[in-house]
PDB file of C-alpha atoms in Angstrom:
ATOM      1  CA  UNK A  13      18.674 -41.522  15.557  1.00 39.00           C
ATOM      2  CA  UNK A  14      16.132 -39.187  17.652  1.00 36.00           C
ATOM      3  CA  UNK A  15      18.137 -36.216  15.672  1.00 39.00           C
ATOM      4  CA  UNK A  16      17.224 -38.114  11.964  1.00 40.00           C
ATOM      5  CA  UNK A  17      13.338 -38.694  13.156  1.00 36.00           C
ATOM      6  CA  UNK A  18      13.260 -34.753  14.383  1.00 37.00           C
ATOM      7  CA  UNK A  19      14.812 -33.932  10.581  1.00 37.00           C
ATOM      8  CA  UNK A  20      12.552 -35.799   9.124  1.00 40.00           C
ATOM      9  CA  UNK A  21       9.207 -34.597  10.601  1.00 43.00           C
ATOM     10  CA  UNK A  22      10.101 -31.447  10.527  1.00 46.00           C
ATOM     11  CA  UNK A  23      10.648 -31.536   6.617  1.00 50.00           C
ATOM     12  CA  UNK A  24       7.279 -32.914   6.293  1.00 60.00           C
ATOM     13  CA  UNK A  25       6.234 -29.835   7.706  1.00 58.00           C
ATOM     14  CA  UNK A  26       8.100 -27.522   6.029  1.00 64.00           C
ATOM     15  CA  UNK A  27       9.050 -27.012   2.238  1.00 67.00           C
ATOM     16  CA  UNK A  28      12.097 -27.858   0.776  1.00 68.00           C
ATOM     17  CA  UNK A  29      14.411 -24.701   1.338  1.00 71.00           C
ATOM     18  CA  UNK A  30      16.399 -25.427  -1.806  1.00 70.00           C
ATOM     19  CA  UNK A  31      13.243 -25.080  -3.744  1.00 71.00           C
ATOM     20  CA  UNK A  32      10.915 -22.603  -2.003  1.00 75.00           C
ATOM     21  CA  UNK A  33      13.482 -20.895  -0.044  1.00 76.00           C
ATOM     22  CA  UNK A  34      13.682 -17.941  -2.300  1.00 78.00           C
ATOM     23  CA  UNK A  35       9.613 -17.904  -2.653  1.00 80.00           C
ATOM     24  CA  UNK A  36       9.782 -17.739   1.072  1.00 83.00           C
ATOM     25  CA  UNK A  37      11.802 -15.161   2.154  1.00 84.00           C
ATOM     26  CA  UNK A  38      10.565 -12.784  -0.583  1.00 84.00           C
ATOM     27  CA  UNK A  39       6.987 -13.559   0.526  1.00 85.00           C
ATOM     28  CA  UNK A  40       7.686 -13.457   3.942  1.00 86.00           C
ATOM     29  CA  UNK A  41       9.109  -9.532   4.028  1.00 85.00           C
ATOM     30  CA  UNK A  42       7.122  -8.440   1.539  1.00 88.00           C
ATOM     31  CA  UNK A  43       3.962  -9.852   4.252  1.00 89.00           C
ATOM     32  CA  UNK A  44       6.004  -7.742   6.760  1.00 88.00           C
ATOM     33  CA  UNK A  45       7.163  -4.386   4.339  1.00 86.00           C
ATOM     34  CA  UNK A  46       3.248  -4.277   2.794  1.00 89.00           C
ATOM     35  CA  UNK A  47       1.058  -3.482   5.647  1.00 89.00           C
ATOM     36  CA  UNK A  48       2.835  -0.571   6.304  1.00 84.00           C
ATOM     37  CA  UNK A  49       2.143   0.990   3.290  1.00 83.00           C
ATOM     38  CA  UNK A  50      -1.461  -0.224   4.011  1.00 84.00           C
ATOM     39  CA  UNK A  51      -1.680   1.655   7.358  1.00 84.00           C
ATOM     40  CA  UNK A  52      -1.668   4.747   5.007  1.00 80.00           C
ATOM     41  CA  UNK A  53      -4.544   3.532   2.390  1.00 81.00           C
ATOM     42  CA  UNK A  54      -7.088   2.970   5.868  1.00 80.00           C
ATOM     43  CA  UNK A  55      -6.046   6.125   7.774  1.00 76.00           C
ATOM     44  CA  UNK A  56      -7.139   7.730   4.267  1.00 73.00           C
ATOM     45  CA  UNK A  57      -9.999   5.222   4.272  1.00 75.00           C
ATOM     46  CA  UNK A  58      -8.261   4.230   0.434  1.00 76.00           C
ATOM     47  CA  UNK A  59      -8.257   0.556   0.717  1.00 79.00           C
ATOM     48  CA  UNK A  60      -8.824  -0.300  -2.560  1.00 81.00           C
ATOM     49  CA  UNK A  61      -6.614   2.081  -4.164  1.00 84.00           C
ATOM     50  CA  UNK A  62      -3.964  -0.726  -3.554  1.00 84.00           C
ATOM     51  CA  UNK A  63      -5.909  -2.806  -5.864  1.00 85.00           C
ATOM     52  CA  UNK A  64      -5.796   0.487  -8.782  1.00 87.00           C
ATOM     53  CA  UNK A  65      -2.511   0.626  -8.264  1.00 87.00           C
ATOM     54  CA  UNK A  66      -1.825  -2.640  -9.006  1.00 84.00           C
ATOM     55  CA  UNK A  67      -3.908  -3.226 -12.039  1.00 86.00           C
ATOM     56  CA  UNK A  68      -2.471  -0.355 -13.347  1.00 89.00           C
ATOM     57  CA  UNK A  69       0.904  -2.374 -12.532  1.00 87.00           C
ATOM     58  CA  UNK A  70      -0.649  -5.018 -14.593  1.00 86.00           C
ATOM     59  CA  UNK A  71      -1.528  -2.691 -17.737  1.00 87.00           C
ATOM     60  CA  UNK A  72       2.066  -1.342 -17.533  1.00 86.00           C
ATOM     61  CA  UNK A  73       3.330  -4.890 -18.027  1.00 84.00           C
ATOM     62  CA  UNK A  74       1.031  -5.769 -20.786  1.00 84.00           C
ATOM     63  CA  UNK A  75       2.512  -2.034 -22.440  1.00 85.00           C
ATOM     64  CA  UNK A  76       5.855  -3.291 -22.586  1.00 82.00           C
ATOM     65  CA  UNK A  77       4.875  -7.326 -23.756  1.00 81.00           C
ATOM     66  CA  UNK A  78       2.794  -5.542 -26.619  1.00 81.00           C
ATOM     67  CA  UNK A  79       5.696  -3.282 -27.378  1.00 81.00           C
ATOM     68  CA  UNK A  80       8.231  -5.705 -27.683  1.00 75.00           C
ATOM     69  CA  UNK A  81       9.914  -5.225 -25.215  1.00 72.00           C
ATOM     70  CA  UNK A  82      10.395  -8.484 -23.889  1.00 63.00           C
ATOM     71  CA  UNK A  83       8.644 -12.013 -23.881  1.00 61.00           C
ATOM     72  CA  UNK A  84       5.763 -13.210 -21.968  1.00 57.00           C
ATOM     73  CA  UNK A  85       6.318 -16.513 -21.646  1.00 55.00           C
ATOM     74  CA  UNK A  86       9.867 -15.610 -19.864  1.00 54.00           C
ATOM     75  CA  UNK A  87       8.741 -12.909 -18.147  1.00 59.00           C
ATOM     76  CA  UNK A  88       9.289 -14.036 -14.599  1.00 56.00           C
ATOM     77  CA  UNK A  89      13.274 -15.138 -15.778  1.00 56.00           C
ATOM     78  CA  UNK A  90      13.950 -13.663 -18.941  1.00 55.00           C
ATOM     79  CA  UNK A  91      15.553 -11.032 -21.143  1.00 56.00           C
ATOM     80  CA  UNK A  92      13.007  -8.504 -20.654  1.00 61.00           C
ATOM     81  CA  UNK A  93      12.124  -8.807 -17.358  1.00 72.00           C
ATOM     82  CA  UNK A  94      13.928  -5.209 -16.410  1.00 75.00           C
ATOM     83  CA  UNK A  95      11.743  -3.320 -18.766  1.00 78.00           C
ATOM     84  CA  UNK A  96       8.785  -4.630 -17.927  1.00 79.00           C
ATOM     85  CA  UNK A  97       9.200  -4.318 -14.416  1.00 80.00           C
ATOM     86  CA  UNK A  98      10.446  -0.866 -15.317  1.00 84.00           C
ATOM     87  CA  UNK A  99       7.096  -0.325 -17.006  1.00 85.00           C
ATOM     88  CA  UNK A 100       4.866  -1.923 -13.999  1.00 84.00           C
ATOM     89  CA  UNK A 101       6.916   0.494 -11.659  1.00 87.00           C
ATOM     90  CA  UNK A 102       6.317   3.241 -13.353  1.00 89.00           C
ATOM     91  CA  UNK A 103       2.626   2.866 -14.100  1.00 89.00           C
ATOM     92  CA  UNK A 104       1.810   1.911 -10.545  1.00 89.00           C
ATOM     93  CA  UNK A 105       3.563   5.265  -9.423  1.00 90.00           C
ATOM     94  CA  UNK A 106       2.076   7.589 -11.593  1.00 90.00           C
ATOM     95  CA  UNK A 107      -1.620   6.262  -9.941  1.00 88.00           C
ATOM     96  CA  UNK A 108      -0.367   6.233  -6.804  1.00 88.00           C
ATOM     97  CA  UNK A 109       0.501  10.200  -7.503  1.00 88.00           C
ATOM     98  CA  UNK A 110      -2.298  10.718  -9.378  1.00 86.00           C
ATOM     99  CA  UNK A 111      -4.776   9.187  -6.184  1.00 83.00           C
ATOM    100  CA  UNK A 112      -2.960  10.752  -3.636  1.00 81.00           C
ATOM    101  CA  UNK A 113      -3.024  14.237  -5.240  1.00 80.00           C
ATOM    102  CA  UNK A 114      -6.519  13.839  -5.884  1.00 79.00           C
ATOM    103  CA  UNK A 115      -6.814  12.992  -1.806  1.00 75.00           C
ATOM    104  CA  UNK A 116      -5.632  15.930  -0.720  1.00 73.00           C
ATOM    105  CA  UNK A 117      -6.862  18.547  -3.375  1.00 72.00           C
ATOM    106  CA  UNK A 118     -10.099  17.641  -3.301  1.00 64.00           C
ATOM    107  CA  UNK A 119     -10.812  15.294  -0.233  1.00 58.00           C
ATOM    108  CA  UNK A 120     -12.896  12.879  -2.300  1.00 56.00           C
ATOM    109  CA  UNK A 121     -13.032   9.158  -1.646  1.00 60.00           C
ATOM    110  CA  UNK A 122     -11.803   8.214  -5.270  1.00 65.00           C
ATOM    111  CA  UNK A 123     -14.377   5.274  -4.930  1.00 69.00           C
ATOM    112  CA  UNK A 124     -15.458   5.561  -8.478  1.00 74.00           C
ATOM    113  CA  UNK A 125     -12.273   6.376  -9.666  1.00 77.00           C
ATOM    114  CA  UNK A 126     -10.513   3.445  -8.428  1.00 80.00           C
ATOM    115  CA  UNK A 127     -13.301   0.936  -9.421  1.00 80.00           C
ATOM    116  CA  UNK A 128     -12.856   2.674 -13.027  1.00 80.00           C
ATOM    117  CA  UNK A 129      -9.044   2.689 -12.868  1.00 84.00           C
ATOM    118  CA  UNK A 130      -9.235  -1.371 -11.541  1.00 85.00           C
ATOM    119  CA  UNK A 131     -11.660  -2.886 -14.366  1.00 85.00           C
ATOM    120  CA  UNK A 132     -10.400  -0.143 -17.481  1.00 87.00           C
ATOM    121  CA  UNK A 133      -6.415  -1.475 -16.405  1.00 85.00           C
ATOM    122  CA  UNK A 134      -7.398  -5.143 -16.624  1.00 82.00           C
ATOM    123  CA  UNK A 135      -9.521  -5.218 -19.646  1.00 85.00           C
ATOM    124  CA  UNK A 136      -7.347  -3.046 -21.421  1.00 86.00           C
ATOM    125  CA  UNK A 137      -4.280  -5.575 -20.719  1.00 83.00           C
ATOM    126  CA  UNK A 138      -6.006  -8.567 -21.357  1.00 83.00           C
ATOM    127  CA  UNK A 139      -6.738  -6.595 -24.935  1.00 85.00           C
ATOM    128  CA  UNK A 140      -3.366  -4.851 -25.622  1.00 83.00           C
ATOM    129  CA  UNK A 141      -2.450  -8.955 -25.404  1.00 79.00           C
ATOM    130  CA  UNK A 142      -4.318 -10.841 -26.978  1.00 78.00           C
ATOM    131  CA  UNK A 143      -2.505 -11.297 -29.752  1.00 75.00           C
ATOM    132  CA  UNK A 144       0.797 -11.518 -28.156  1.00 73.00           C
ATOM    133  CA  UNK A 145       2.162 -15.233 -27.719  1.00 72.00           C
ATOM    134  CA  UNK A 146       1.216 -16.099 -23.873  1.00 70.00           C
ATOM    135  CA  UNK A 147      -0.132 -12.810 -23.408  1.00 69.00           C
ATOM    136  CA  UNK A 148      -3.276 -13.324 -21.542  1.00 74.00           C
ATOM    137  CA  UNK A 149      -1.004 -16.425 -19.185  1.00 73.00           C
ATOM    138  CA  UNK A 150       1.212 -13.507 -18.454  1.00 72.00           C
ATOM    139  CA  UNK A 151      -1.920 -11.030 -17.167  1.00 73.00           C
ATOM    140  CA  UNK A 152      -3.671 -14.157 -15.011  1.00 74.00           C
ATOM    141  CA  UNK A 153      -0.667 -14.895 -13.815  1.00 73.00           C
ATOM    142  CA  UNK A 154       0.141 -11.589 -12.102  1.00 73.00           C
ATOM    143  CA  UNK A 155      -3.312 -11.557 -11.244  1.00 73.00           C
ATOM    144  CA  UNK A 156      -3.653 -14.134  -9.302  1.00 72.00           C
ATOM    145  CA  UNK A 157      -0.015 -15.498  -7.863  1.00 68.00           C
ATOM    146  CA  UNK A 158       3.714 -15.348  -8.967  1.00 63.00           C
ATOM    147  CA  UNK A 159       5.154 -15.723  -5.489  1.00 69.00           C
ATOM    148  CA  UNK A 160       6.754 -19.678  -6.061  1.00 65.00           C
ATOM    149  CA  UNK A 161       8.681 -18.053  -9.422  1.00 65.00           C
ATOM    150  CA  UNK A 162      10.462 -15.450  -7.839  1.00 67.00           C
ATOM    151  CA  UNK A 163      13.904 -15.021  -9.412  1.00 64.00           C
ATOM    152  CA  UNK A 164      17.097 -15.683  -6.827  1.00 64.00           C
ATOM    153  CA  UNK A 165      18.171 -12.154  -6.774  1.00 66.00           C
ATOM    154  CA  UNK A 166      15.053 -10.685  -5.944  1.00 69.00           C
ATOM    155  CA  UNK A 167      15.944 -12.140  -2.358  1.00 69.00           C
ATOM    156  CA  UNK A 168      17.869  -9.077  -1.961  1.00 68.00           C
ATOM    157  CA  UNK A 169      16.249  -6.258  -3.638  1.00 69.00           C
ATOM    158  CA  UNK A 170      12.863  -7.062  -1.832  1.00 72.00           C
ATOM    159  CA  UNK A 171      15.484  -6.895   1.604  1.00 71.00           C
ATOM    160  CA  UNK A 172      16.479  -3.938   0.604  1.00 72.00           C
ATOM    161  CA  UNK A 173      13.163  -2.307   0.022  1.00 70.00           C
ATOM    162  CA  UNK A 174      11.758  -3.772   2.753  1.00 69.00           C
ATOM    163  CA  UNK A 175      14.686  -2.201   4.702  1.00 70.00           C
ATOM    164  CA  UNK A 176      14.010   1.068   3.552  1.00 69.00           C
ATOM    165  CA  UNK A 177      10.269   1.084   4.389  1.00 68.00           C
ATOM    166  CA  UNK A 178      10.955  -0.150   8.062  1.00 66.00           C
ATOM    167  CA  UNK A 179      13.459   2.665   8.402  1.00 67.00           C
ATOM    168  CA  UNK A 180      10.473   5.295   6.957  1.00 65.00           C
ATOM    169  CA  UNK A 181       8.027   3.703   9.415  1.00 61.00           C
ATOM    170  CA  UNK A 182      10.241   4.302  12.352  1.00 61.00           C
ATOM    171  CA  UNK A 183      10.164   8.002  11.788  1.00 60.00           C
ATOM    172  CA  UNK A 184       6.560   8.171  10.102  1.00 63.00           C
ATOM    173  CA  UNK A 185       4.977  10.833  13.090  1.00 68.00           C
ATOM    174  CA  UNK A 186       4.482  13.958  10.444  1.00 70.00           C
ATOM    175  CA  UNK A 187       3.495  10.805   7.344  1.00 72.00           C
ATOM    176  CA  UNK A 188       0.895   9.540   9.851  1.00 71.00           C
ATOM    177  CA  UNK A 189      -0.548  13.565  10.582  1.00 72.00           C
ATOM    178  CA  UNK A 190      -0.447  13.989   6.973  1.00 72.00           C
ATOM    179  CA  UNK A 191      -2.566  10.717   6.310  1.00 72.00           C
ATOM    180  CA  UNK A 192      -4.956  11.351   9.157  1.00 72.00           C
ATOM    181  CA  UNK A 193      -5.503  15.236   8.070  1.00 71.00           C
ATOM    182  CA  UNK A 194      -3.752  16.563   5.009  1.00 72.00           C
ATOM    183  CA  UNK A 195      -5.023  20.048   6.479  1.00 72.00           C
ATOM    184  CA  UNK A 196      -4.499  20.076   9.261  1.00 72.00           C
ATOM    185  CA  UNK A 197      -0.184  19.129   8.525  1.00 72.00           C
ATOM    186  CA  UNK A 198      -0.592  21.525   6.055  1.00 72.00           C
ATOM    187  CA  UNK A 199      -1.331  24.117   9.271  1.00 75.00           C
ATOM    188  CA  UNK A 200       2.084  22.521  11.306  1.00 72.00           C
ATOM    189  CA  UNK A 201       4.200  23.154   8.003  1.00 72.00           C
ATOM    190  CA  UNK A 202       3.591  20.111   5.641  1.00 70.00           C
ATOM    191  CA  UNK A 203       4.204  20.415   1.897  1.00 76.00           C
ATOM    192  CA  UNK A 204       1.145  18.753   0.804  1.00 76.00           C
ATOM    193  CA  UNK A 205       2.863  18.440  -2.685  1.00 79.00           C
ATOM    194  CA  UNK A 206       5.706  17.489  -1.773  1.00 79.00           C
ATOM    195  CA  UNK A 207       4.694  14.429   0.270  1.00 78.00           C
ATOM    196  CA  UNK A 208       2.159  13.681  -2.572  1.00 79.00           C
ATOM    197  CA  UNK A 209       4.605  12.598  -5.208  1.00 85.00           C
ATOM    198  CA  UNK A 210       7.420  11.217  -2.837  1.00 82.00           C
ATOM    199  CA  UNK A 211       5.079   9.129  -0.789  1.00 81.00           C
ATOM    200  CA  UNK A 212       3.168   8.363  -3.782  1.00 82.00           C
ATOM    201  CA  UNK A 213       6.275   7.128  -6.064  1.00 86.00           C
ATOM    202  CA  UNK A 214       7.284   5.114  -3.325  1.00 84.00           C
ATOM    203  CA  UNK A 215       4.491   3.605  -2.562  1.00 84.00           C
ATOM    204  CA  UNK A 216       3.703   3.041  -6.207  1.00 86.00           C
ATOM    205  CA  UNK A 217       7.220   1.535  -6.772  1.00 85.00           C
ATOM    206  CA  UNK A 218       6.472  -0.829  -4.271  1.00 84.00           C
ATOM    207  CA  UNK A 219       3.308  -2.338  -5.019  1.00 86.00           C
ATOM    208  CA  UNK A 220       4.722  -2.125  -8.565  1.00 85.00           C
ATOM    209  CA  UNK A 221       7.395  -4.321  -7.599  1.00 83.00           C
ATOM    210  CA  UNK A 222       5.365  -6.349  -5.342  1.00 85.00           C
ATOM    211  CA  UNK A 223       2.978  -7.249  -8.240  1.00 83.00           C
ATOM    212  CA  UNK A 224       5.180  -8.021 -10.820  1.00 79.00           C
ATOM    213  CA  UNK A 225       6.970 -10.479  -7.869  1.00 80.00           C
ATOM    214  CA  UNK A 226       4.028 -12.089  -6.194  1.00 82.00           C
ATOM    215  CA  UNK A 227       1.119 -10.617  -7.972  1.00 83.00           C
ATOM    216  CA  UNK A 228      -2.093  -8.941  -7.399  1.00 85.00           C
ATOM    217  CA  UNK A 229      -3.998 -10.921  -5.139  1.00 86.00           C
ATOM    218  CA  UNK A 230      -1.113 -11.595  -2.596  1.00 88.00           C
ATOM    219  CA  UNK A 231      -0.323  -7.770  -2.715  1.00 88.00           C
ATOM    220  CA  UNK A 232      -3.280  -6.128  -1.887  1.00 89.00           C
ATOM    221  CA  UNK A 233      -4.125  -9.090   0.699  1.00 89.00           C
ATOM    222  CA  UNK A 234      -0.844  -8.520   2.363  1.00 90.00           C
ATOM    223  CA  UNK A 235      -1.041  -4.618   2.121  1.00 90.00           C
ATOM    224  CA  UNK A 236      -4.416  -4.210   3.760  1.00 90.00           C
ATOM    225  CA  UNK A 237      -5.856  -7.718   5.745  1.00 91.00           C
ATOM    226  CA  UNK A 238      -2.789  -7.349   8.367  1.00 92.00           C
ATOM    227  CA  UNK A 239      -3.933  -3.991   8.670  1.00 91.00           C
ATOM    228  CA  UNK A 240      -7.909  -4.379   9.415  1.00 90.00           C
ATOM    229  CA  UNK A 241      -7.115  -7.470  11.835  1.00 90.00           C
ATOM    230  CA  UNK A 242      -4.370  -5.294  13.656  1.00 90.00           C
ATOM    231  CA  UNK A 243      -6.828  -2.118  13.780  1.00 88.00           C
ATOM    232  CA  UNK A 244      -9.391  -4.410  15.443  1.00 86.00           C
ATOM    233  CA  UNK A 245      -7.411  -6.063  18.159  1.00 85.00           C
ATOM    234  CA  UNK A 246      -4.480  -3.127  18.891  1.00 83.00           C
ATOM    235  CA  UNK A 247      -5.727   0.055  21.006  1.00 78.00           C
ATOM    236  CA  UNK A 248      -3.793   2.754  19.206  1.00 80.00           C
ATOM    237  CA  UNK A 249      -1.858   3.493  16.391  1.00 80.00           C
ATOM    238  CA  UNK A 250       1.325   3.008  17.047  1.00 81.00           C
ATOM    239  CA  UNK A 251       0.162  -0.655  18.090  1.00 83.00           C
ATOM    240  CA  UNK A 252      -1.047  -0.974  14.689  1.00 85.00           C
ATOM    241  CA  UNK A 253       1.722  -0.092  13.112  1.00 83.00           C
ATOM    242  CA  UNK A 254       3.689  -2.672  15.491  1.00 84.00           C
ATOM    243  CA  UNK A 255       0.929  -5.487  15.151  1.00 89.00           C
ATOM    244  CA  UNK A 256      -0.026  -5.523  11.318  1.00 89.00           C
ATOM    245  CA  UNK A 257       4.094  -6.778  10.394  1.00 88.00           C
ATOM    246  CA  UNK A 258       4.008  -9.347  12.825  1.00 90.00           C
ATOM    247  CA  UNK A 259       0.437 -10.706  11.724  1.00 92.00           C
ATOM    248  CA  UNK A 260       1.454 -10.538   7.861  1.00 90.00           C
ATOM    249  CA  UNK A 261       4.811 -12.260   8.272  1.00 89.00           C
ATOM    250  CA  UNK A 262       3.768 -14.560  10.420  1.00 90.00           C
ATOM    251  CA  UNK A 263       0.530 -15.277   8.971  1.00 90.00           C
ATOM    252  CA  UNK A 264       3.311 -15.957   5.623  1.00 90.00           C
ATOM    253  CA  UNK A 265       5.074 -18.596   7.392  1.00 89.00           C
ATOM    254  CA  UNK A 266       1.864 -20.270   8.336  1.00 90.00           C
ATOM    255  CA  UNK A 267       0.700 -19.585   5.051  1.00 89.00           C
ATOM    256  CA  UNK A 268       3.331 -21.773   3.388  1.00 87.00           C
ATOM    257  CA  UNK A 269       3.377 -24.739   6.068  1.00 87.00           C
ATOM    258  CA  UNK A 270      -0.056 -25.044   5.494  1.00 88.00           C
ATOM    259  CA  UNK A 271      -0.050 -24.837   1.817  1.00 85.00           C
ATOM    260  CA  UNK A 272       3.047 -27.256   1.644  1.00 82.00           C
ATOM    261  CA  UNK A 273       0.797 -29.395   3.652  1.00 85.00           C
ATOM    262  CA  UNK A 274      -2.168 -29.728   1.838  1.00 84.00           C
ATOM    263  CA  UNK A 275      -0.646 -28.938  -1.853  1.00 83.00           C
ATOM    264  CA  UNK A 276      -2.155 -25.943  -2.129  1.00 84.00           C
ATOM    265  CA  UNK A 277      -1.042 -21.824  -3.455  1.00 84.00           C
ATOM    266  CA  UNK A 278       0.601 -20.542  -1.106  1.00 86.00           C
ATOM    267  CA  UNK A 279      -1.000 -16.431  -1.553  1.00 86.00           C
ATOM    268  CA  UNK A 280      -3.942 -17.854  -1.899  1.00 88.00           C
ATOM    269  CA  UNK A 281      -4.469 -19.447   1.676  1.00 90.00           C
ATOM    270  CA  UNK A 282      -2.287 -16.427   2.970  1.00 91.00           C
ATOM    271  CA  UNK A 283      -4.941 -14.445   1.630  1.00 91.00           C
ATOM    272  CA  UNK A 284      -7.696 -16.316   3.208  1.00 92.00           C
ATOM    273  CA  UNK A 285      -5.663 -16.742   6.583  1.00 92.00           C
ATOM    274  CA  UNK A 286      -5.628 -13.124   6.644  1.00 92.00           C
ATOM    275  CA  UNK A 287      -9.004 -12.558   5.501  1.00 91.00           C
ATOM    276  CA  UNK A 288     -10.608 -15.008   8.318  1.00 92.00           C
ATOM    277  CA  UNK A 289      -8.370 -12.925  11.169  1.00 91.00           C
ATOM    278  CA  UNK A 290      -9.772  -9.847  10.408  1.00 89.00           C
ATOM    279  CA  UNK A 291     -13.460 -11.120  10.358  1.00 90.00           C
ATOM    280  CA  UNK A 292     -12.519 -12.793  13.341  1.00 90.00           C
ATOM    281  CA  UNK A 293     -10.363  -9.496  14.911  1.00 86.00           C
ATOM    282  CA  UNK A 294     -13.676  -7.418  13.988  1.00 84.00           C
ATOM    283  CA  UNK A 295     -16.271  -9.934  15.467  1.00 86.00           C
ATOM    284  CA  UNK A 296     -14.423 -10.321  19.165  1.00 83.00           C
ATOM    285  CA  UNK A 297     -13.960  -6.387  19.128  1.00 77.00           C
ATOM    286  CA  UNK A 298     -17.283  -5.546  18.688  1.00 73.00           C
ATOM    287  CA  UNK A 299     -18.219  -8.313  20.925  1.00 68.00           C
TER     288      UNK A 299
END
């Protein structure tokens, strides 16, 4: 009897595993895989180049809807999913490149350029669709949240890149020097190039992916919120890089209790949970 009452309370709490558990764990390592990619963007002070990246992710989608090459409104489980994903991948990486590059040739802030890349990408993809039979649905959608109509095998793809980005972090000394001061790793021995285009691929590839699985706003919340709050409470860097996973996949489980609760989006009150723990990180630090 006590064992049926626990059950029971506790499933008021929680969601339904054979409905959300998918949307769950996919949200829930991605929360924990993102802000490590993130630690990057703020040592290069590049925050929102997470947010050109994705939009870009978001143009690349609309590309491949207004080709043909699949169908909007079964995007998320359809035919056609493969090349636009394909298309989001590769869009995202070649501005990832393209910013990154830019970083280290010419040490701007890419400010102006990412504000451009961000509003040109979306306009242009609500345009390119138009037309196209749940076109526009398709760009709001990414936009804003995707994460409860994540396909079942994206469960182990996301594992698997989340995998490979804890592995990268674990050994990230010379990515962290070359993030901090491209010039100065250039002086120890650092292709520049080189770690350009393979750190920019990858991390392009991953937002890509992100985006097109949980969309924009849950991306570049998760990618650079854990981040700011974990910069403000941790005293060093490599507490960052410990603290900013645990606060983004934890803040993801809270995320969904509460949002179960109180019928709400789940990446939206992630986002905000996030959002108020870095205001509140940055207000007791300063304090």
């Amino acid at each position: 009897m006590l064992g049926r009452m626990m059950l029971g309370q506790a499933g008021e709490w929680w969601p339904a595993w054979d409905l959300f558990g998918d949307a769950i764990l996919v949200g829930t390592m991605l929360a924990i895989a993102l802000p490590l990619g993130g630690v990057l963007l703020v040592l290069r002070q590049q925050m929102f180049v997470a947010a050109a990246i994705g939009q870009a992710a978001t143009l690349g989608v609309a590309l491949a809807l207004a080709c043909g090459l699949g169908s909007a409104h079964a995007l998320t489980h359809g035919a056609g999913r493969g090349a636009a994903l394909a298309c989001a991948c590769a869009a995202a990486a070649v501005t990832a490149i393209a910013a990154l590059r830019a970083l280290s040739v010419r040490q701007s802030t890419l400010e102006n350029r990412s504000a451009w890349t961000f509003l040109i990408s979306g306009s242009v993809a609500m345009l390119l669709l138009d037309g196209v039979p749940h076109g526009p649905q398709a760009v709001q959608q990414l936009f804003l949240s995707s994460l409860l109509t994540v396909a079942p095998g994206e469960v182990g793809m996301v594992a698997v890149g989340a995998a490979l980005t804890l592995g990268a972090a674990a050994r990230s000394r010379r990515l962290l020097l070359w993030a901090i001061d491209p010039t100065t790793a250039a002086a120890h021995g650092a292709h520049l190039v080189a770690h350009d285009v393979v750190v920019g691929a990858l991390l392009g590839l991953w937002l890509g992916w992100a985006i097109f699985t949980a969309g924009l706003l849950f991306t570049f919340g998760a990618t650079v919120l854990p981040v700011l709050a974990a910069r403000a409470a941790a005293r060093s860097l490599r507490g960052v890089l410990v603290l900013a996973p645990l606060l983004g996949g934890g803040g993801q489980w809270l995320a969904f209790v509460l949002a179960h609760r109180l019928d709400l989006p789940p990446a939206q009150v992630f986002v905000a949970l996030q959002g108020t723990l870095a205001m509140v990180a940055r207000l007791v630090a300063r304090r």
